[in-house]
Short mmCIF file of C-alpha atoms and ligand atoms in Angstrom, two decimals:
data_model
loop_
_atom_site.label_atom_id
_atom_site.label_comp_id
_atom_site.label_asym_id
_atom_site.label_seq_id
_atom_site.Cartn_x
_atom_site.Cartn_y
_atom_site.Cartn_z
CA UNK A 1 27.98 4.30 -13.34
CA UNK A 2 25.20 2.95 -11.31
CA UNK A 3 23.44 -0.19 -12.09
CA UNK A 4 19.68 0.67 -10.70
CA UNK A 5 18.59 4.35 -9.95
CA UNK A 6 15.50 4.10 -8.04
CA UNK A 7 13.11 7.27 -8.06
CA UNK A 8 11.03 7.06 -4.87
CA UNK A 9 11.73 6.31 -1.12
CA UNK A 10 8.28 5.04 -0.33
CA UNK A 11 7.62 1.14 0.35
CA UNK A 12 7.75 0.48 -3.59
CA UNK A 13 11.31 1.91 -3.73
CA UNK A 14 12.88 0.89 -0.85
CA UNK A 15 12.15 -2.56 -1.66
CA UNK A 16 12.71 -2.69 -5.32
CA UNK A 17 15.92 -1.51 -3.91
CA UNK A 18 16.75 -3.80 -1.38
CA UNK A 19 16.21 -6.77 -4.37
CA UNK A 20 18.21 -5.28 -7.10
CA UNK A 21 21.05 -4.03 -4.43
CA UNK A 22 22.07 -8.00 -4.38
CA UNK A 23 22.55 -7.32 -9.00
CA UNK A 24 23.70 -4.41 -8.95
CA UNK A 25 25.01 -1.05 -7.63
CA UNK A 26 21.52 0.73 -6.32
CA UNK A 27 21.35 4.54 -5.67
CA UNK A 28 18.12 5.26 -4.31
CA UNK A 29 16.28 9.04 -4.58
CA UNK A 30 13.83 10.47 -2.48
CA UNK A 31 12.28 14.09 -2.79
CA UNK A 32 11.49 15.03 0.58
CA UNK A 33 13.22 14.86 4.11
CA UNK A 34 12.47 11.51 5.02
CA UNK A 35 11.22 8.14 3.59
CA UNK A 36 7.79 6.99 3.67
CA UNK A 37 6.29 10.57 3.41
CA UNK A 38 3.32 10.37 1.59
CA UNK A 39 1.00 7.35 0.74
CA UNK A 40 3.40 4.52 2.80
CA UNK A 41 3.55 6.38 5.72
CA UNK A 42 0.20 7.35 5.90
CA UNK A 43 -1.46 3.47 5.32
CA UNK A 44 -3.94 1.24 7.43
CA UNK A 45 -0.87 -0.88 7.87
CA UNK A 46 -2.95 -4.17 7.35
CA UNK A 47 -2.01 -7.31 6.15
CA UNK A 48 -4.95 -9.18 4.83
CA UNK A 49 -4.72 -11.79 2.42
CA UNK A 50 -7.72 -12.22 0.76
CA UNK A 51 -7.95 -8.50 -0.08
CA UNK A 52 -7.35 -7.72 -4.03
CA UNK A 53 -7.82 -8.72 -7.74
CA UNK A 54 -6.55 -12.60 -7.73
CA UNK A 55 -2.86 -10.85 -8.95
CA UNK A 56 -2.85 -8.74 -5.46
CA UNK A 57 -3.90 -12.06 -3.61
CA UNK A 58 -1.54 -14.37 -5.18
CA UNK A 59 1.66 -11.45 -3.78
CA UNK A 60 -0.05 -11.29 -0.22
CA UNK A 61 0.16 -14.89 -0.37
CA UNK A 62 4.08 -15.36 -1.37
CA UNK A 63 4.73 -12.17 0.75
CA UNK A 64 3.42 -13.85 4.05
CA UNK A 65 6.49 -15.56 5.21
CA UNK A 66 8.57 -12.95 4.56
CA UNK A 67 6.68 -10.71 6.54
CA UNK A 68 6.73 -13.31 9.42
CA UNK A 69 10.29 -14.10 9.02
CA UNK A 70 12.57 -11.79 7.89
CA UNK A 71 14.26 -9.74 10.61
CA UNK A 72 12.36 -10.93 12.96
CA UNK A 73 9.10 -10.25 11.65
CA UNK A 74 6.96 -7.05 10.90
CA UNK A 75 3.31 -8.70 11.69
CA UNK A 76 1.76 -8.63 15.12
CA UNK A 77 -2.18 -10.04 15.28
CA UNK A 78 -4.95 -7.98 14.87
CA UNK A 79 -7.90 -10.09 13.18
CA UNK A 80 -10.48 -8.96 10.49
CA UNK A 81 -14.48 -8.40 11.02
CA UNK A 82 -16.93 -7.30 8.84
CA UNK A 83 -20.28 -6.13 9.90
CA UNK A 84 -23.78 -5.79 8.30
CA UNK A 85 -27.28 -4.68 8.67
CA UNK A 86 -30.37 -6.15 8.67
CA UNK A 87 -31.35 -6.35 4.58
CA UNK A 88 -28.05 -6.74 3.80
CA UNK A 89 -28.13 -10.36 3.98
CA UNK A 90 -27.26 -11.49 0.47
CA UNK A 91 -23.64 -8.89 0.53
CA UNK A 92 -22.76 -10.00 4.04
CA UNK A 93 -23.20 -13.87 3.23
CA UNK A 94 -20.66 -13.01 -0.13
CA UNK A 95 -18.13 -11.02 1.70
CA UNK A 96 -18.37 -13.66 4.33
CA UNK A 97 -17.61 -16.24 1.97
CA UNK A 98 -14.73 -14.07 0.01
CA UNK A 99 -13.01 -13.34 2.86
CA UNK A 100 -13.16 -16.98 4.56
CA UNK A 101 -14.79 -15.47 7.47
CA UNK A 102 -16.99 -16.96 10.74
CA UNK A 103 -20.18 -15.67 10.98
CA UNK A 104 -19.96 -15.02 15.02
CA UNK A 105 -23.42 -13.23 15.68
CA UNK A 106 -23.57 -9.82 17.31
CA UNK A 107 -22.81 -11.65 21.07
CA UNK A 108 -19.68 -13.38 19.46
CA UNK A 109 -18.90 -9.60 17.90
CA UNK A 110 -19.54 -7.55 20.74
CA UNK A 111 -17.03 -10.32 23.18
CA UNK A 112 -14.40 -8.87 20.60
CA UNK A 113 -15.20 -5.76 19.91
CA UNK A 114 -17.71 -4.02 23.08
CA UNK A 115 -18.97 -1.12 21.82
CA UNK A 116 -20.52 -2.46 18.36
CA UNK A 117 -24.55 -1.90 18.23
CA UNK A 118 -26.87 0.52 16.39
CA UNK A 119 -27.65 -1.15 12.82
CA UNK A 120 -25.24 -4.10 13.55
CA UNK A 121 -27.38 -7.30 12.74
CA UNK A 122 -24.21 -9.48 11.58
CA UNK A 123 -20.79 -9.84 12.23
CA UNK A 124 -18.08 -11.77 10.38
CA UNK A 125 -14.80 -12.78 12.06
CA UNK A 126 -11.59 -14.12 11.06
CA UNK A 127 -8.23 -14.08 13.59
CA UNK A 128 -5.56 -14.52 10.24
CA UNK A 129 -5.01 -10.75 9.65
CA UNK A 130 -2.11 -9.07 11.13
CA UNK A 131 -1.04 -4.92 11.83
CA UNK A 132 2.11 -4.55 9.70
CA UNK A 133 4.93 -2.75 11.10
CA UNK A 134 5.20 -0.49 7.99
CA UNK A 135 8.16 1.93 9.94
CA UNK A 136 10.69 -1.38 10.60
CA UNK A 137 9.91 -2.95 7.02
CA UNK A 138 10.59 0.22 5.44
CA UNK A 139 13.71 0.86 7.43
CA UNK A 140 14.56 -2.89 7.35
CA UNK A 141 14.73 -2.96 3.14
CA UNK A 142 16.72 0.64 3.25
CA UNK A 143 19.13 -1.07 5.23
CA UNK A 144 19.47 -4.01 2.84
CA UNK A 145 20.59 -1.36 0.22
CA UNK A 146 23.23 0.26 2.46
CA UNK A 147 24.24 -3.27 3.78
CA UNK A 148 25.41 -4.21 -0.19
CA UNK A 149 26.72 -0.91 -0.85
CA UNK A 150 24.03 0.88 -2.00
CA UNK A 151 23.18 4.61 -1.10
CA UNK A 152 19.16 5.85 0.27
CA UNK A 153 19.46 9.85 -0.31
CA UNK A 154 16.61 11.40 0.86
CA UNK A 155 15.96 15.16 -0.19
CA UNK A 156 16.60 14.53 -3.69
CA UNK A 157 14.25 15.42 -6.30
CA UNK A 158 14.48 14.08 -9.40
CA UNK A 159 13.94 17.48 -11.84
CA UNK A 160 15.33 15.92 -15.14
CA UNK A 161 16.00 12.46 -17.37
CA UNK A 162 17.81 12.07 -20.35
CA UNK A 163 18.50 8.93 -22.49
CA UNK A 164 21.78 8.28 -23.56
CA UNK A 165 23.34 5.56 -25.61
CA UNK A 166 24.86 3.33 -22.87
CA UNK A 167 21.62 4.42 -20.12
CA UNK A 168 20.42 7.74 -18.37
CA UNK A 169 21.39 10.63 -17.27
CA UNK A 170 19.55 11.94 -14.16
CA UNK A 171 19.35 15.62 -12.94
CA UNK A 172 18.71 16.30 -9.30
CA UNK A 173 19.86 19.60 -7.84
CA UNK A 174 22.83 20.43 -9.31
CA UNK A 175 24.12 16.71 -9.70
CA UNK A 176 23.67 14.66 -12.59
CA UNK A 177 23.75 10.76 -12.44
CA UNK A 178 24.61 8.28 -14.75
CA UNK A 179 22.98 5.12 -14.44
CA UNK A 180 22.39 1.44 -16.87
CA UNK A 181 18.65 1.58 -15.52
CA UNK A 182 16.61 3.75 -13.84
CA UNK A 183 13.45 2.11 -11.65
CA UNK A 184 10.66 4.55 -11.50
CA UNK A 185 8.53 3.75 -7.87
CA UNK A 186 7.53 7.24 -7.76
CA UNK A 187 4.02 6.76 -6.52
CA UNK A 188 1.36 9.04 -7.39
CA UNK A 189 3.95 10.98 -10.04
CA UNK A 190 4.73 7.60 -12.00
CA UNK A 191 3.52 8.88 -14.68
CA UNK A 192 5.20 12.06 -14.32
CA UNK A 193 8.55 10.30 -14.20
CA UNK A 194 7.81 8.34 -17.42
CA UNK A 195 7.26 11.86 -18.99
CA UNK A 196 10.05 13.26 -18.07
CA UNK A 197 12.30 10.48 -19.20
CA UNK A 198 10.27 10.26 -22.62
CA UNK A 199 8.52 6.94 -21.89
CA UNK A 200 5.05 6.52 -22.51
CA UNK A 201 2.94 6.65 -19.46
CA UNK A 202 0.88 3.95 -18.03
CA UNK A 203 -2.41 6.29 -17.42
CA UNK A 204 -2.69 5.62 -13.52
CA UNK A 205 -5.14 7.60 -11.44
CA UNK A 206 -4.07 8.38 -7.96
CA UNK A 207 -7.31 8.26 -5.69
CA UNK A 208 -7.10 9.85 -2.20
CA UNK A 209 -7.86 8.42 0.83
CA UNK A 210 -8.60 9.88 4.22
CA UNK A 211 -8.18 8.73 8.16
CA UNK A 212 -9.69 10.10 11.37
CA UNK A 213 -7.75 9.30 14.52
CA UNK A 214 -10.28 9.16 17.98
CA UNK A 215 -9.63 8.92 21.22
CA UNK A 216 -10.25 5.16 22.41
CA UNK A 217 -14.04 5.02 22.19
CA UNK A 218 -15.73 5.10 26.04
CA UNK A 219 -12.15 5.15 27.30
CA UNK A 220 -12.13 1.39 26.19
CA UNK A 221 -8.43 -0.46 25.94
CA UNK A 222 -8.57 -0.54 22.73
CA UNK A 223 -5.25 -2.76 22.04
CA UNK A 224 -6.85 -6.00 20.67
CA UNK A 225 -9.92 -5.09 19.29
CA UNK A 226 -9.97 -6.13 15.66
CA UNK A 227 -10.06 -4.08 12.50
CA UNK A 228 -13.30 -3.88 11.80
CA UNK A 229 -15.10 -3.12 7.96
CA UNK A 230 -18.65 -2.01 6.66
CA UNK A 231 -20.08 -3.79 4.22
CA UNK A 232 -18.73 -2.84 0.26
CA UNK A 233 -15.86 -1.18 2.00
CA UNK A 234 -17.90 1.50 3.16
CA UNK A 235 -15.69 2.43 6.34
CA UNK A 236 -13.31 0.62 8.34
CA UNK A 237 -11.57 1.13 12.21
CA UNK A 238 -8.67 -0.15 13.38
CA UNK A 239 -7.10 0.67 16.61
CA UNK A 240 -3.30 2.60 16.66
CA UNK A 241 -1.49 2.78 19.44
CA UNK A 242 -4.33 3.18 22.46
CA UNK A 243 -6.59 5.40 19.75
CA UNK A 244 -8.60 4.35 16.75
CA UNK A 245 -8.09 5.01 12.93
CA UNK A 246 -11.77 5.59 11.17
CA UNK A 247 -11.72 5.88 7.45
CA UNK A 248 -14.46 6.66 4.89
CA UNK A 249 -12.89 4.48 2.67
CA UNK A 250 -12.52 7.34 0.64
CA UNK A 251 -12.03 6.74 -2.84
CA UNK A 252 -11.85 10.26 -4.73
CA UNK A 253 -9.36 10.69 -8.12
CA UNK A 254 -6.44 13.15 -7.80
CA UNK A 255 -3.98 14.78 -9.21
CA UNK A 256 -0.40 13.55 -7.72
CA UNK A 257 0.10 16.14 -4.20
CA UNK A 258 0.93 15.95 -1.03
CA UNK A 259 -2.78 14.92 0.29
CA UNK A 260 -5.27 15.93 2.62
CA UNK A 261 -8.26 15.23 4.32
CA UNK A 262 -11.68 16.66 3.03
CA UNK A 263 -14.07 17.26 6.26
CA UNK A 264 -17.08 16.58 4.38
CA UNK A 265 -15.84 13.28 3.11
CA UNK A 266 -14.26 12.70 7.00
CA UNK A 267 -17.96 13.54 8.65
CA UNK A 268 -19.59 11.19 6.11
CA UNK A 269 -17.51 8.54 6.90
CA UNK A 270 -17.86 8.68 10.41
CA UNK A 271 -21.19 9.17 10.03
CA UNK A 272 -21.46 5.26 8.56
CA UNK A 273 -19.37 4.27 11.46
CA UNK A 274 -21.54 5.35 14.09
CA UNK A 275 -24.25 3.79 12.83
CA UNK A 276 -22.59 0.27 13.82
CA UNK A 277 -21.48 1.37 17.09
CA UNK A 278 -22.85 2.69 20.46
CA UNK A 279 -20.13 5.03 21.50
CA UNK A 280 -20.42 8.60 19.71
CA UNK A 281 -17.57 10.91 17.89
CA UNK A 282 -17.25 13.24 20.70
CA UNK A 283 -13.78 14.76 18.80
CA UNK A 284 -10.60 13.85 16.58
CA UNK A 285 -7.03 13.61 17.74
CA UNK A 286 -5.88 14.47 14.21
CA UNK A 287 -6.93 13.45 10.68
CA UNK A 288 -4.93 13.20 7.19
CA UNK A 289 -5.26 11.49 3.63
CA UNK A 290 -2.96 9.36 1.09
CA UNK A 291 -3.09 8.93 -2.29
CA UNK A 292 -3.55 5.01 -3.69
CA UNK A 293 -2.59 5.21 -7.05
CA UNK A 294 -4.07 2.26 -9.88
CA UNK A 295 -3.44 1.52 -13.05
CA UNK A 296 -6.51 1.01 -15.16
CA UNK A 297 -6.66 -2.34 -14.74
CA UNK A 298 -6.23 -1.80 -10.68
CA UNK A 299 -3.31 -4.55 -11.47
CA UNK A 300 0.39 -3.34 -9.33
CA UNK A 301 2.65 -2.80 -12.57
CA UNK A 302 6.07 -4.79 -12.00
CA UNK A 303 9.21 -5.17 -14.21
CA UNK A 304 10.91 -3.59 -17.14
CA UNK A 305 9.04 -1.52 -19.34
CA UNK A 306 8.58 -3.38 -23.00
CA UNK A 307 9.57 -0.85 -25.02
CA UNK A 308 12.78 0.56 -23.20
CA UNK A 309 13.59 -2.47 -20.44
CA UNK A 310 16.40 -0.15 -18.75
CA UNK A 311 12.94 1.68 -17.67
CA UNK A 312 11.65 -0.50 -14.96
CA UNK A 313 8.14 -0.25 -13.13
CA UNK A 314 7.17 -0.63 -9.40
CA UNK A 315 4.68 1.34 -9.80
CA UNK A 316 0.46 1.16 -9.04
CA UNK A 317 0.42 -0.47 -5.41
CA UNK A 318 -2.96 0.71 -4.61
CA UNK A 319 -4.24 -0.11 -1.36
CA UNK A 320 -1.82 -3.13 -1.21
CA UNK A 321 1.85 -1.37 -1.33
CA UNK A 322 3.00 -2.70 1.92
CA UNK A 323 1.43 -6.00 2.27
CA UNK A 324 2.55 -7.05 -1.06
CA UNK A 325 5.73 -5.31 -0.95
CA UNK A 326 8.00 -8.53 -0.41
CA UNK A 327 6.73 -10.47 -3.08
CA UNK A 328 6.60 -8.10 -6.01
CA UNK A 329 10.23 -6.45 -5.64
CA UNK A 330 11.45 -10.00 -5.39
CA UNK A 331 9.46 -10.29 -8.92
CA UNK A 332 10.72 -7.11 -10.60
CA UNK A 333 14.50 -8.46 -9.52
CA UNK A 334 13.38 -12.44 -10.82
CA UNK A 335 12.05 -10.39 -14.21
CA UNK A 336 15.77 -8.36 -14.42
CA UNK A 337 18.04 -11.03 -13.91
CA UNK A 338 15.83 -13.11 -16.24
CA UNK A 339 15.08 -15.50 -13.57
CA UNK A 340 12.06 -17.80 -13.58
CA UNK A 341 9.27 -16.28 -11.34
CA UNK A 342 8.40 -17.97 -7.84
CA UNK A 343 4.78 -16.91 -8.97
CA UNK A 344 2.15 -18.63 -11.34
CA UNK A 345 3.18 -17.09 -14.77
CA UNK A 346 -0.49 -16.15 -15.42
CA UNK A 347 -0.37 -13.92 -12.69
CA UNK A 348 2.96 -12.80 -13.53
CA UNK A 349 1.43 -12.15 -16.95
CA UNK A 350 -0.90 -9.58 -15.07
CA UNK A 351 1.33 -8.12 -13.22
CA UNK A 352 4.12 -7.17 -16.03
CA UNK A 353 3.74 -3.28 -17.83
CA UNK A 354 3.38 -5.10 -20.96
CA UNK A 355 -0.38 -5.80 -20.86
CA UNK A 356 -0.83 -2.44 -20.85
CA UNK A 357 1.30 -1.60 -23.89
C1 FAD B 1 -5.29 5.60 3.94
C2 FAD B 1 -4.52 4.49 3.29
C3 FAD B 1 -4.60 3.21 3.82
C4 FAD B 1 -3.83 2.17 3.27
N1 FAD B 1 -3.84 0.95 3.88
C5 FAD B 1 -3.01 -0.03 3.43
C6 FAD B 1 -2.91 -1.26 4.13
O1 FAD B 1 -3.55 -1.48 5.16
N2 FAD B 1 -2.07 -2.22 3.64
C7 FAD B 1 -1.32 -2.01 2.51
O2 FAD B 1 -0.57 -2.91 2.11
N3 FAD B 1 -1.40 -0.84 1.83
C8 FAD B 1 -2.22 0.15 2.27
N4 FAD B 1 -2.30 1.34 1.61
C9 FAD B 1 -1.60 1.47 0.32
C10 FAD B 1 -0.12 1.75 0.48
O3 FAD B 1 0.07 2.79 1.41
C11 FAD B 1 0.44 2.13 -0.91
O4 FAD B 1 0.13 1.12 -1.84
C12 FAD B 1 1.95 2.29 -0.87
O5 FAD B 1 2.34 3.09 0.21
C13 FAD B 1 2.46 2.90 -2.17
O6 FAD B 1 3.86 3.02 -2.04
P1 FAD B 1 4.73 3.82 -3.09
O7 FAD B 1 6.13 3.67 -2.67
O8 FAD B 1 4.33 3.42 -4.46
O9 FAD B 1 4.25 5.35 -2.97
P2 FAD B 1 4.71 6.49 -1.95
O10 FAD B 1 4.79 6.01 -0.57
O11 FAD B 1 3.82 7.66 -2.22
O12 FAD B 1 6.19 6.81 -2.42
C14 FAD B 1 6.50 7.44 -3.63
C15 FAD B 1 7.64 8.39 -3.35
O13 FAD B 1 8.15 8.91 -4.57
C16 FAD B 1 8.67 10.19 -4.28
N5 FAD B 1 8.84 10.96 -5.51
C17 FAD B 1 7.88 11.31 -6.40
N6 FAD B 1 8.41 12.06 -7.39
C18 FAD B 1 9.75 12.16 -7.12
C19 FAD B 1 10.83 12.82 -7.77
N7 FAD B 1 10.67 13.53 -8.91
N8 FAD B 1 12.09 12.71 -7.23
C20 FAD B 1 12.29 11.98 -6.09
N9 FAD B 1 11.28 11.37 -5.41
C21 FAD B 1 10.02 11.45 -5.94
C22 FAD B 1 7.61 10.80 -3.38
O14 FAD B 1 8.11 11.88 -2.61
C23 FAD B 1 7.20 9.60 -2.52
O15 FAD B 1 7.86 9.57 -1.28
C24 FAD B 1 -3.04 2.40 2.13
C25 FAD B 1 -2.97 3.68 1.57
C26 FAD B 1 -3.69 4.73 2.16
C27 FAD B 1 -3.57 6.11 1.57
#
């Protein structure tokens, strides 16, 4: 019998995982080949803690030392700036102000970041954001798992759940599992896992985002430029590994798939980046798109499931999955071993699937 089936080898998964491996047995299933496949292997890989409902915030918060600690650390620093245009005062002087930001003037900007220009009238900096090493803190929680006995078997769909009187029994190839509880981190297919095990679903919309990759702009070292945002989350850059990332900041609902790119919503997107920069898009190295998947409320969905608690969520990360990914598996494993929270119960309130019950 295993104590915690976990559906889903992405960052929501592995980590629920690595919590509940120190209650219980853990056998962890993944459909395809390798973890991280779709939406946490394909993030931004920031960690910025301001960025979120005041739920998201207060797991960035409690997930920052863990991120700077454990294992050695996953963060490395990369620094935040926003940029506006001229009669866009009043929404640069509020993000300024949300995101604790220096207003450094285009001079200040351009000493950080050369090749900004074109419609840039403002720039907003801040050096407290970090590039997460979203590879190493995947691999680091799967190893957790193994390290207390648990099992990470990747290439295992989950194709059937049924409820039985002492827990589940769950189908993948020819293999069927018993287990007390079964944690559903499935990503975009929550919802579809809920079905299939005859829970009521939470309603979450998976919402695709895309990501160009350049060449380094004017054959600029790109290494410790910051990540740089438009205004309302129009577009953002980062730079990855001697090239830069350029989203649209997509935001387009899905249905759960393996995602792509659109190269309408791509040429848009750059489009608004250009504007704030001098260097053209001459080409792309290569391009792709995630799904971020929210519950209605756009609040992550954490713990056991009100009506069934042997159902247990880590489900609706969002854009936040990897940043807040220490914090809220430590929750779901506080909320099943009936421990008090580390986290203000208000926001724990939030958080929990019963709000939305
Ligand atoms: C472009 C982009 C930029 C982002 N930037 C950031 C960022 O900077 N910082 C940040 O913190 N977050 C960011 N995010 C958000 C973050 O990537 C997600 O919140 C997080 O990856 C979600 O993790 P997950 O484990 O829930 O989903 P996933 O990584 O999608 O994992 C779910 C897994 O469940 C598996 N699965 C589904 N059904 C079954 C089944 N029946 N049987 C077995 N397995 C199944 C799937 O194969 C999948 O691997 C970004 C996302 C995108 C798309």
């Amino acid at each position: 019998m295993i104590d915690f089936l976990v559906i889903g080898g992405g960052i929501a998964g592995v980590s629920a995982g690595a919590r509940l491996s120190h209650l219980g047995h853990v056998v962890l299933l993944e459909r395809e080949t390798g973890l991280g496949y779709h939406a946490s292997g394909r993030s931004a890989a920031m960690f910025e803690e301001t960025y979120g409902l005041p739920s998201t915030i207060a797991l960035n918060r409690a997930s920052k030392s863990y991120h700077m600690e454990a294992n050695g650390g996953v963060l490395s620093p990369r620094g935040l700036m926003i940029v506006g245009s001229e009669g866009d005062d009043e929404q640069f002087e509020a993000e300024l102000a949300v995101m604790g930001m220096e207003e450094v003037g285009l001079d200040g900007g351009r000493a950080l970041l050369p090749i900004l220009g074109g419609a840039t009238a403002r720039v907003g900096h801040r050096p407290d954001a970090w590039d997460i090493d979203t590879d190493r803190l995947i691999q680091n929680f799967a190893s957790e798992v193994r390290a207390n006995g648990g099992e990470v078997r990747t290439g295992h769909e989950v194709s059937a759940i049924a409820r039985t009187t002492h827990g589940w029994e769950v189908t993948t190839g020819d293999e069927v599992l018993s287990a007390r509880n079964i944690v559903n981190a499935a990503g975009a297919w929550v919802d579809v896992i809920a079905g299939l095990a005859g829970i009521v679903p939470l309603g979450v919309t998976p919402y695709r985002r895309s990501m160009a990759r350049l060449p380094a702009p004017g054959g600029h070292d790109v290494s410790h430029w910051p990540m740089v945002m438009g205004l309302r989350e129009a577009w953002y850059a980062k730079p990855d590994a001697g090239a830069l990332l350029v989203s649209p900041a997509d935001e387009d609902a899905a249905e759960p798939h393996d995602a792509w790119a659109d190269d309408m919503v791509l040429a848009e997107g750059l489009a608004r980046y250009e504007a704030h920069v001098t260097e053209p898009v001459t080409r792309l190295l290569s391009n792709w798109a995630g799904l971020r998947t929210f519950a209605p409320d756009r609040n992550l969905v954490l713990g056991p499931d009100p009506i069934d608690p042997s159902f247990i969520w880590s489900a609706c990360q969002g854009g936040y999955g990897i940043q807040t990914s220490p914090a809220a598996s430590a929750l779901i494993a506080d909320l099943v071993a009936g421990r008090p929270p580390e986290l203000d119960p208000e926001m724990v309130a939030r958080l929990r699937p019963e709000r939305l019950r």
